[in-house]
Amino acid sequence: METGPYYFVKNLPLHELITQEFINTFVKKGSCYALTHNTNIDEDNTVALLPNGKLILSLDKDTYEETGLQGRPSQYSGRKVMKFIVSIDLMDLSFNPNSKKYERISWSFKEKKPLKFDFLLAWHHTGAEESTMMSYFSNYRIQELQPKIALSTVTELQCPVLRSGALQGEPEAACSAPELLDWLGAVFSRADLTNEPNSFVSTYCCPQPSTVVARAYLCTITGFILPEKICLLLEQLCHYFDEPKLAPWVTLSVQGFADSPVSWRENEHGFRKGGEHLYNFVIFNNQDYWLQMAVGANDDCPP
């Protein structure tokens, strides 16, 4: 199945995302996503457009003061506030295009403090709309991209034994959900799971009880992938067990962008040490499933 496309736009002025034409063409007629590219959340100004029409700006102190917009201090700033969060509801602006609020924001982005960013953009819609992002942003440097897909096979892989009804694990019978998440991280990192005494890279070993799988398949998809596409992937994985299989379970792990200004819904996201925010589905052959969610220290707990 297709997991794209998405778009990369170079030096796109921020005011382009608040125009009535953009809101009416993309935000109101589907789910529109945008995220600044190659920006560091703990150092740079970053922006995200959410599918509910909220434009979230994470700005350094100088930029925030120059824009003249209303916001709040970042909850991860520490004693000396150096970052501010501004939230703009594009749906609200579209209903009041002649309001003083819209005029002030537009003036700020166009004249007072013009901001430009490299953006990743994507749009999900169900209708047969003729408008495309390629044509809409044709005056800028825009590329259409597809997520990169890498397939690999791991042989003789030591896997933890799981029981769908035992999230906390059972002594000598099943591993716990946290143990599985650690194991998945090691597998994704291609770490050696044998804990050999001469290994100076990793001392991690597979949790017990475990079983050796002759062949395991790992598919990695990298890019700006929309939740709607992830839902389709999850549905396909659920159908994997429509016919009897030897595999007792399969997993789908989703890693969020480390430098996104939000993690879950509109919750503010901070980088701290690694910028982690992720979730993992484990689908069992009896159609039970686990959902695991994890964030770093500079995040609110997931919903």
mmCIF file of C-alpha atoms in Angstrom:
data_model
loop_
_atom_site.group_PDB
_atom_site.id
_atom_site.type_symbol
_atom_site.label_atom_id
_atom_site.label_comp_id
_atom_site.label_asym_id
_atom_site.label_seq_id
_atom_site.Cartn_x
_atom_site.Cartn_y
_atom_site.Cartn_z
ATOM 1 C CA MET A 1 0.000 0.000 0.000
ATOM 2 C CA GLU A 2 1.052 3.617 -0.504
ATOM 3 C CA THR A 3 2.193 5.522 2.587
ATOM 4 C CA GLY A 4 2.751 8.863 0.814
ATOM 5 C CA PRO A 5 3.085 11.254 -0.773
ATOM 6 C CA TYR A 6 4.249 14.174 1.292
ATOM 7 C CA TYR A 7 5.960 17.403 0.262
ATOM 8 C CA PHE A 8 9.067 19.385 1.102
ATOM 9 C CA VAL A 9 8.841 23.155 0.583
ATOM 10 C CA LYS A 10 11.955 25.317 0.858
ATOM 11 C CA ASN A 11 11.850 28.761 2.540
ATOM 12 C CA LEU A 12 8.083 28.927 2.813
ATOM 13 C CA PRO A 13 6.868 32.154 4.485
ATOM 14 C CA LEU A 14 4.764 31.378 7.521
ATOM 15 C CA HIS A 15 2.042 33.782 6.428
ATOM 16 C CA GLU A 16 1.208 31.402 3.556
ATOM 17 C CA LEU A 17 -0.318 29.001 6.112
ATOM 18 C CA ILE A 18 -2.797 31.555 7.457
ATOM 19 C CA THR A 19 -4.197 32.892 4.179
ATOM 20 C CA GLN A 20 -7.904 32.397 3.573
ATOM 21 C CA GLU A 21 -7.121 30.579 0.330
ATOM 22 C CA PHE A 22 -4.888 28.021 2.051
ATOM 23 C CA ILE A 23 -7.380 27.456 4.875
ATOM 24 C CA ASN A 24 -10.313 27.035 2.484
ATOM 25 C CA THR A 25 -8.376 24.812 0.068
ATOM 26 C CA PHE A 26 -6.627 22.433 2.483
ATOM 27 C CA VAL A 27 -7.496 22.927 6.163
ATOM 28 C CA LYS A 28 -11.282 22.881 5.735
ATOM 29 C CA LYS A 29 -11.366 20.121 3.128
ATOM 30 C CA GLY A 30 -9.438 17.393 4.885
ATOM 31 C CA SER A 31 -6.630 16.844 7.350
ATOM 32 C CA CYS A 32 -3.658 19.106 6.676
ATOM 33 C CA TYR A 33 -0.305 18.555 8.376
ATOM 34 C CA ALA A 34 2.867 20.654 8.411
ATOM 35 C CA LEU A 35 6.122 20.515 10.366
ATOM 36 C CA THR A 36 9.280 22.580 10.149
ATOM 37 C CA HIS A 37 12.249 20.592 8.840
ATOM 38 C CA ASN A 38 15.797 20.626 10.238
ATOM 39 C CA THR A 39 14.868 22.748 13.252
ATOM 40 C CA ASN A 40 15.830 21.849 16.814
ATOM 41 C CA ILE A 41 13.016 22.246 19.328
ATOM 42 C CA ASP A 42 15.370 23.232 22.162
ATOM 43 C CA GLU A 43 17.280 25.843 20.110
ATOM 44 C CA ASP A 44 15.295 27.046 17.092
ATOM 45 C CA ASN A 45 11.858 28.346 16.223
ATOM 46 C CA THR A 46 9.615 25.446 15.221
ATOM 47 C CA VAL A 47 6.096 25.241 13.792
ATOM 48 C CA ALA A 48 3.486 22.503 13.393
ATOM 49 C CA LEU A 49 0.071 22.550 11.739
ATOM 50 C CA LEU A 50 -2.297 19.979 13.247
ATOM 51 C CA PRO A 51 -5.237 18.312 11.467
ATOM 52 C CA ASN A 52 -7.711 20.167 13.717
ATOM 53 C CA GLY A 53 -6.535 23.454 12.203
ATOM 54 C CA LYS A 54 -4.333 24.543 15.112
ATOM 55 C CA LEU A 55 -1.048 26.214 14.152
ATOM 56 C CA ILE A 56 1.453 25.704 16.990
ATOM 57 C CA LEU A 57 4.567 27.903 17.198
ATOM 58 C CA SER A 58 7.472 27.277 19.560
ATOM 59 C CA LEU A 59 9.464 30.524 19.535
ATOM 60 C CA ASP A 60 12.598 31.765 21.226
ATOM 61 C CA LYS A 61 12.216 34.780 23.515
ATOM 62 C CA ASP A 62 13.457 37.402 21.015
ATOM 63 C CA THR A 63 11.278 36.146 18.143
ATOM 64 C CA TYR A 64 8.240 35.887 20.397
ATOM 65 C CA GLU A 65 8.590 39.482 21.553
ATOM 66 C CA GLU A 66 9.161 40.713 17.997
ATOM 67 C CA THR A 67 5.994 39.044 16.687
ATOM 68 C CA GLY A 68 3.834 40.777 19.263
ATOM 69 C CA LEU A 69 1.570 37.728 19.472
ATOM 70 C CA GLN A 70 -0.054 36.357 22.610
ATOM 71 C CA GLY A 71 1.277 33.090 23.951
ATOM 72 C CA ARG A 72 2.519 31.387 27.080
ATOM 73 C CA PRO A 73 5.931 30.422 28.453
ATOM 74 C CA SER A 74 7.108 26.928 27.581
ATOM 75 C CA GLN A 75 6.585 24.603 30.531
ATOM 76 C CA TYR A 76 10.108 23.248 29.950
ATOM 77 C CA SER A 77 11.943 26.580 30.023
ATOM 78 C CA GLY A 78 13.221 26.381 33.574
ATOM 79 C CA ARG A 79 13.586 29.429 35.808
ATOM 80 C CA LYS A 80 14.639 31.729 32.986
ATOM 81 C CA VAL A 81 11.974 31.581 30.288
ATOM 82 C CA MET A 82 13.626 31.333 26.870
ATOM 83 C CA LYS A 83 10.854 29.647 24.836
ATOM 84 C CA PHE A 84 7.220 30.583 24.274
ATOM 85 C CA ILE A 85 4.286 28.682 22.773
ATOM 86 C CA VAL A 86 1.757 30.402 20.491
ATOM 87 C CA SER A 87 -1.401 28.586 19.346
ATOM 88 C CA ILE A 88 -3.433 29.962 16.427
ATOM 89 C CA ASP A 89 -6.798 28.443 15.509
ATOM 90 C CA LEU A 90 -6.994 28.688 11.707
ATOM 91 C CA MET A 91 -10.626 27.552 11.679
ATOM 92 C CA ASP A 92 -11.531 30.439 13.968
ATOM 93 C CA LEU A 93 -9.605 32.885 11.765
ATOM 94 C CA SER A 94 -11.430 31.646 8.662
ATOM 95 C CA PHE A 95 -14.803 32.521 10.187
ATOM 96 C CA ASN A 96 -13.612 36.019 11.095
ATOM 97 C CA PRO A 97 -11.377 37.142 8.192
ATOM 98 C CA ASN A 98 -12.034 40.805 8.882
ATOM 99 C CA SER A 99 -11.384 40.632 12.612
ATOM 100 C CA LYS A 100 -8.674 42.648 14.348
ATOM 101 C CA LYS A 101 -7.145 39.374 15.524
ATOM 102 C CA TYR A 102 -6.659 38.104 11.968
ATOM 103 C CA GLU A 103 -5.313 41.471 10.831
ATOM 104 C CA ARG A 104 -2.819 41.543 13.709
ATOM 105 C CA ILE A 105 -1.533 38.000 13.034
ATOM 106 C CA SER A 106 -1.312 38.621 9.301
ATOM 107 C CA TRP A 107 0.544 41.906 9.844
ATOM 108 C CA SER A 108 2.908 40.199 12.273
ATOM 109 C CA PHE A 109 3.844 37.390 9.837
ATOM 110 C CA LYS A 110 3.986 39.597 6.746
ATOM 111 C CA GLU A 111 5.554 42.823 7.983
ATOM 112 C CA LYS A 112 6.527 42.973 11.654
ATOM 113 C CA LYS A 113 8.426 39.667 11.883
ATOM 114 C CA PRO A 114 8.376 37.724 8.587
ATOM 115 C CA LEU A 115 9.358 34.119 9.282
ATOM 116 C CA LYS A 116 10.408 31.522 6.714
ATOM 117 C CA PHE A 117 10.963 27.817 7.243
ATOM 118 C CA ASP A 118 11.617 24.622 5.345
ATOM 119 C CA PHE A 119 8.394 22.653 5.758
ATOM 120 C CA LEU A 120 7.209 19.081 5.447
ATOM 121 C CA LEU A 121 3.569 19.138 4.312
ATOM 122 C CA ALA A 122 0.906 16.506 3.767
ATOM 123 C CA TRP A 123 -2.818 16.532 3.094
ATOM 124 C CA HIS A 124 -5.374 13.759 3.535
ATOM 125 C CA HIS A 125 -8.768 14.194 1.909
ATOM 126 C CA THR A 126 -11.546 11.859 0.799
ATOM 127 C CA GLY A 127 -13.060 13.838 -2.067
ATOM 128 C CA ALA A 128 -11.826 14.087 -5.627
ATOM 129 C CA GLU A 129 -10.351 17.542 -5.160
ATOM 130 C CA GLU A 130 -8.407 19.008 -8.063
ATOM 131 C CA SER A 131 -6.178 21.175 -5.880
ATOM 132 C CA THR A 132 -2.779 19.742 -5.077
ATOM 133 C CA MET A 133 0.039 21.050 -2.967
ATOM 134 C CA MET A 134 2.412 20.838 -5.926
ATOM 135 C CA SER A 135 0.360 23.317 -7.906
ATOM 136 C CA TYR A 136 -0.638 25.461 -4.933
ATOM 137 C CA PHE A 137 2.976 26.068 -3.884
ATOM 138 C CA SER A 138 4.378 26.149 -7.416
ATOM 139 C CA ASN A 139 5.917 29.588 -6.787
ATOM 140 C CA TYR A 140 8.226 28.007 -4.205
ATOM 141 C CA ARG A 141 10.777 25.222 -4.369
ATOM 142 C CA ILE A 142 8.635 22.162 -3.694
ATOM 143 C CA GLN A 143 9.367 18.453 -3.992
ATOM 144 C CA GLU A 144 6.995 15.510 -3.868
ATOM 145 C CA LEU A 145 8.439 12.744 -1.710
ATOM 146 C CA GLN A 146 7.572 9.156 -0.839
ATOM 147 C CA PRO A 147 8.446 7.466 2.454
ATOM 148 C CA LYS A 148 11.484 5.201 2.282
ATOM 149 C CA ILE A 149 10.783 1.511 2.822
ATOM 150 C CA ALA A 150 13.478 -0.888 4.014
ATOM 151 C CA LEU A 151 12.839 -4.623 4.351
ATOM 152 C CA SER A 152 15.126 -6.992 6.198
ATOM 153 C CA THR A 153 15.115 -10.525 7.551
ATOM 154 C CA VAL A 154 16.562 -11.483 10.915
ATOM 155 C CA THR A 155 17.441 -15.145 11.348
ATOM 156 C CA GLU A 156 17.648 -17.121 14.565
ATOM 157 C CA LEU A 157 16.159 -14.254 16.550
ATOM 158 C CA GLN A 158 15.620 -14.735 20.257
ATOM 159 C CA CYS A 159 12.123 -13.417 21.043
ATOM 160 C CA PRO A 160 10.336 -12.920 24.370
ATOM 161 C CA VAL A 161 7.386 -15.180 25.113
ATOM 162 C CA LEU A 162 4.173 -13.149 25.545
ATOM 163 C CA ARG A 163 0.648 -13.853 26.752
ATOM 164 C CA SER A 164 -2.026 -11.386 25.701
ATOM 165 C CA GLY A 165 -3.722 -11.454 29.098
ATOM 166 C CA ALA A 166 -0.505 -10.960 31.075
ATOM 167 C CA LEU A 167 0.633 -7.342 30.645
ATOM 168 C CA GLN A 168 2.764 -7.580 33.776
ATOM 169 C CA GLY A 169 4.221 -10.909 32.691
ATOM 170 C CA GLU A 170 4.199 -14.185 34.602
ATOM 171 C CA PRO A 171 7.207 -15.799 36.317
ATOM 172 C CA GLU A 172 8.773 -18.386 34.015
ATOM 173 C CA ALA A 173 5.723 -18.192 31.708
ATOM 174 C CA ALA A 174 5.604 -14.798 29.952
ATOM 175 C CA CYS A 175 7.505 -11.508 29.665
ATOM 176 C CA SER A 176 5.960 -8.163 30.562
ATOM 177 C CA ALA A 177 4.958 -5.306 28.254
ATOM 178 C CA PRO A 178 7.870 -3.042 29.400
ATOM 179 C CA GLU A 179 10.331 -5.890 28.753
ATOM 180 C CA LEU A 180 8.929 -6.239 25.230
ATOM 181 C CA LEU A 181 9.386 -2.502 24.555
ATOM 182 C CA ASP A 182 13.034 -2.688 25.625
ATOM 183 C CA TRP A 183 13.545 -5.739 23.412
ATOM 184 C CA LEU A 184 11.987 -4.009 20.399
ATOM 185 C CA GLY A 185 14.352 -1.066 20.867
ATOM 186 C CA ALA A 186 17.303 -3.438 20.800
ATOM 187 C CA VAL A 187 16.023 -5.201 17.663
ATOM 188 C CA PHE A 188 15.388 -1.908 15.846
ATOM 189 C CA SER A 189 18.907 -0.785 16.784
ATOM 190 C CA ARG A 190 20.395 -4.043 15.481
ATOM 191 C CA ALA A 191 21.914 -4.686 18.889
ATOM 192 C CA ASP A 192 23.456 -8.032 19.707
ATOM 193 C CA LEU A 193 21.091 -9.847 22.091
ATOM 194 C CA THR A 194 23.536 -12.529 23.235
ATOM 195 C CA ASN A 195 25.305 -10.514 25.976
ATOM 196 C CA GLU A 196 28.680 -11.981 25.092
ATOM 197 C CA PRO A 197 31.440 -11.170 27.626
ATOM 198 C CA ASN A 198 33.631 -9.634 24.901
ATOM 199 C CA SER A 199 30.885 -7.255 23.661
ATOM 200 C CA PHE A 200 31.683 -3.638 24.483
ATOM 201 C CA VAL A 201 28.676 -2.195 22.614
ATOM 202 C CA SER A 202 25.745 -3.760 24.444
ATOM 203 C CA THR A 203 25.254 -5.976 27.473
ATOM 204 C CA TYR A 204 21.538 -6.313 26.796
ATOM 205 C CA CYS A 205 20.049 -9.777 26.429
ATOM 206 C CA CYS A 206 16.583 -11.031 25.563
ATOM 207 C CA PRO A 207 14.217 -11.180 28.554
ATOM 208 C CA GLN A 208 13.140 -14.603 29.785
ATOM 209 C CA PRO A 209 11.291 -16.749 28.998
ATOM 210 C CA SER A 210 12.180 -16.574 25.328
ATOM 211 C CA THR A 211 12.037 -18.632 22.169
ATOM 212 C CA VAL A 212 14.221 -18.672 19.063
ATOM 213 C CA VAL A 213 12.453 -17.717 15.826
ATOM 214 C CA ALA A 214 14.027 -19.095 12.661
ATOM 215 C CA ARG A 215 13.104 -16.040 10.610
ATOM 216 C CA ALA A 216 11.624 -12.643 11.536
ATOM 217 C CA TYR A 217 10.720 -9.844 9.126
ATOM 218 C CA LEU A 218 11.385 -6.187 9.835
ATOM 219 C CA CYS A 219 9.853 -3.453 7.673
ATOM 220 C CA THR A 220 10.938 0.125 8.380
ATOM 221 C CA ILE A 221 9.061 3.042 6.793
ATOM 222 C CA THR A 222 10.667 6.461 7.204
ATOM 223 C CA GLY A 223 9.050 9.765 6.271
ATOM 224 C CA PHE A 224 6.215 12.169 7.044
ATOM 225 C CA ILE A 225 3.540 9.494 7.494
ATOM 226 C CA LEU A 226 -0.028 10.487 8.295
ATOM 227 C CA PRO A 227 -2.165 8.846 11.020
ATOM 228 C CA GLU A 228 -4.679 7.844 8.345
ATOM 229 C CA LYS A 229 -1.972 5.768 6.624
ATOM 230 C CA ILE A 230 -0.898 4.238 9.932
ATOM 231 C CA CYS A 231 -4.499 3.152 10.576
ATOM 232 C CA LEU A 232 -4.525 1.346 7.223
ATOM 233 C CA LEU A 233 -1.240 -0.397 8.097
ATOM 234 C CA LEU A 234 -2.713 -1.473 11.418
ATOM 235 C CA GLU A 235 -5.813 -2.885 9.700
ATOM 236 C CA GLN A 236 -3.646 -4.904 7.361
ATOM 237 C CA LEU A 237 -1.661 -6.297 10.279
ATOM 238 C CA CYS A 238 -4.896 -7.332 11.995
ATOM 239 C CA HIS A 239 -5.879 -9.269 8.847
ATOM 240 C CA TYR A 240 -2.532 -11.088 8.952
ATOM 241 C CA PHE A 241 -4.091 -13.607 11.333
ATOM 242 C CA ASP A 242 -7.224 -14.204 9.223
ATOM 243 C CA GLU A 243 -5.557 -17.446 8.247
ATOM 244 C CA PRO A 244 -3.659 -19.575 10.812
ATOM 245 C CA LYS A 245 -0.046 -18.531 11.267
ATOM 246 C CA LEU A 246 2.831 -19.898 13.309
ATOM 247 C CA ALA A 247 3.687 -16.421 14.606
ATOM 248 C CA PRO A 248 1.966 -15.711 17.964
ATOM 249 C CA TRP A 249 2.058 -11.906 17.561
ATOM 250 C CA VAL A 250 3.157 -9.002 15.356
ATOM 251 C CA THR A 251 3.969 -5.387 16.243
ATOM 252 C CA LEU A 252 3.611 -1.919 14.725
ATOM 253 C CA SER A 253 5.815 0.786 16.261
ATOM 254 C CA VAL A 254 5.472 4.487 15.436
ATOM 255 C CA GLN A 255 8.186 7.008 16.327
ATOM 256 C CA GLY A 256 7.253 10.694 16.420
ATOM 257 C CA PHE A 257 9.546 13.466 15.199
ATOM 258 C CA ALA A 258 11.993 14.298 17.993
ATOM 259 C CA ASP A 259 11.821 18.053 17.288
ATOM 260 C CA SER A 260 8.071 18.451 16.903
ATOM 261 C CA PRO A 261 6.568 21.178 19.127
ATOM 262 C CA VAL A 262 3.743 18.781 20.115
ATOM 263 C CA SER A 263 3.579 15.103 21.006
ATOM 264 C CA TRP A 264 0.092 13.834 21.894
ATOM 265 C CA ARG A 265 -2.789 15.963 20.628
ATOM 266 C CA GLU A 266 -1.749 19.536 21.514
ATOM 267 C CA ASN A 267 0.522 18.637 24.439
ATOM 268 C CA GLU A 268 3.805 20.510 24.386
ATOM 269 C CA HIS A 269 6.844 18.403 23.495
ATOM 270 C CA GLY A 270 10.386 18.956 24.751
ATOM 271 C CA PHE A 271 13.629 17.321 23.688
ATOM 272 C CA ARG A 272 15.532 16.866 26.974
ATOM 273 C CA LYS A 273 17.945 14.045 26.039
ATOM 274 C CA GLY A 274 16.353 12.258 23.095
ATOM 275 C CA GLY A 275 12.984 13.803 22.225
ATOM 276 C CA GLU A 276 11.240 10.440 22.465
ATOM 277 C CA HIS A 277 7.522 10.097 21.883
ATOM 278 C CA LEU A 278 6.249 6.847 20.429
ATOM 279 C CA TYR A 279 3.578 4.179 20.551
ATOM 280 C CA ASN A 280 3.561 0.481 19.824
ATOM 281 C CA PHE A 281 0.754 -1.938 18.944
ATOM 282 C CA VAL A 282 1.139 -5.648 19.665
ATOM 283 C CA ILE A 283 -1.467 -7.705 17.810
ATOM 284 C CA PHE A 284 -1.920 -11.296 18.987
ATOM 285 C CA ASN A 285 -3.179 -14.220 16.912
ATOM 286 C CA ASN A 286 -6.401 -14.287 18.998
ATOM 287 C CA GLN A 287 -7.057 -10.636 17.948
ATOM 288 C CA ASP A 288 -6.216 -9.272 21.403
ATOM 289 C CA TYR A 289 -3.846 -6.313 21.329
ATOM 290 C CA TRP A 290 -1.636 -4.170 23.531
ATOM 291 C CA LEU A 291 -1.115 -0.444 23.054
ATOM 292 C CA GLN A 292 2.048 0.957 24.595
ATOM 293 C CA MET A 293 2.807 4.682 24.676
ATOM 294 C CA ALA A 294 6.035 6.301 25.811
ATOM 295 C CA VAL A 295 7.472 9.801 26.071
ATOM 296 C CA GLY A 296 10.657 11.397 27.363
ATOM 297 C CA ALA A 297 11.048 13.457 30.538
ATOM 298 C CA ASN A 298 9.963 16.738 28.860
ATOM 299 C CA ASP A 299 6.433 15.599 27.983
ATOM 300 C CA ASP A 300 3.038 15.203 29.580
ATOM 301 C CA CYS A 301 1.846 11.628 29.989
ATOM 302 C CA PRO A 302 -0.018 10.335 26.904
ATOM 303 C CA PRO A 303 -3.836 10.329 27.086
#
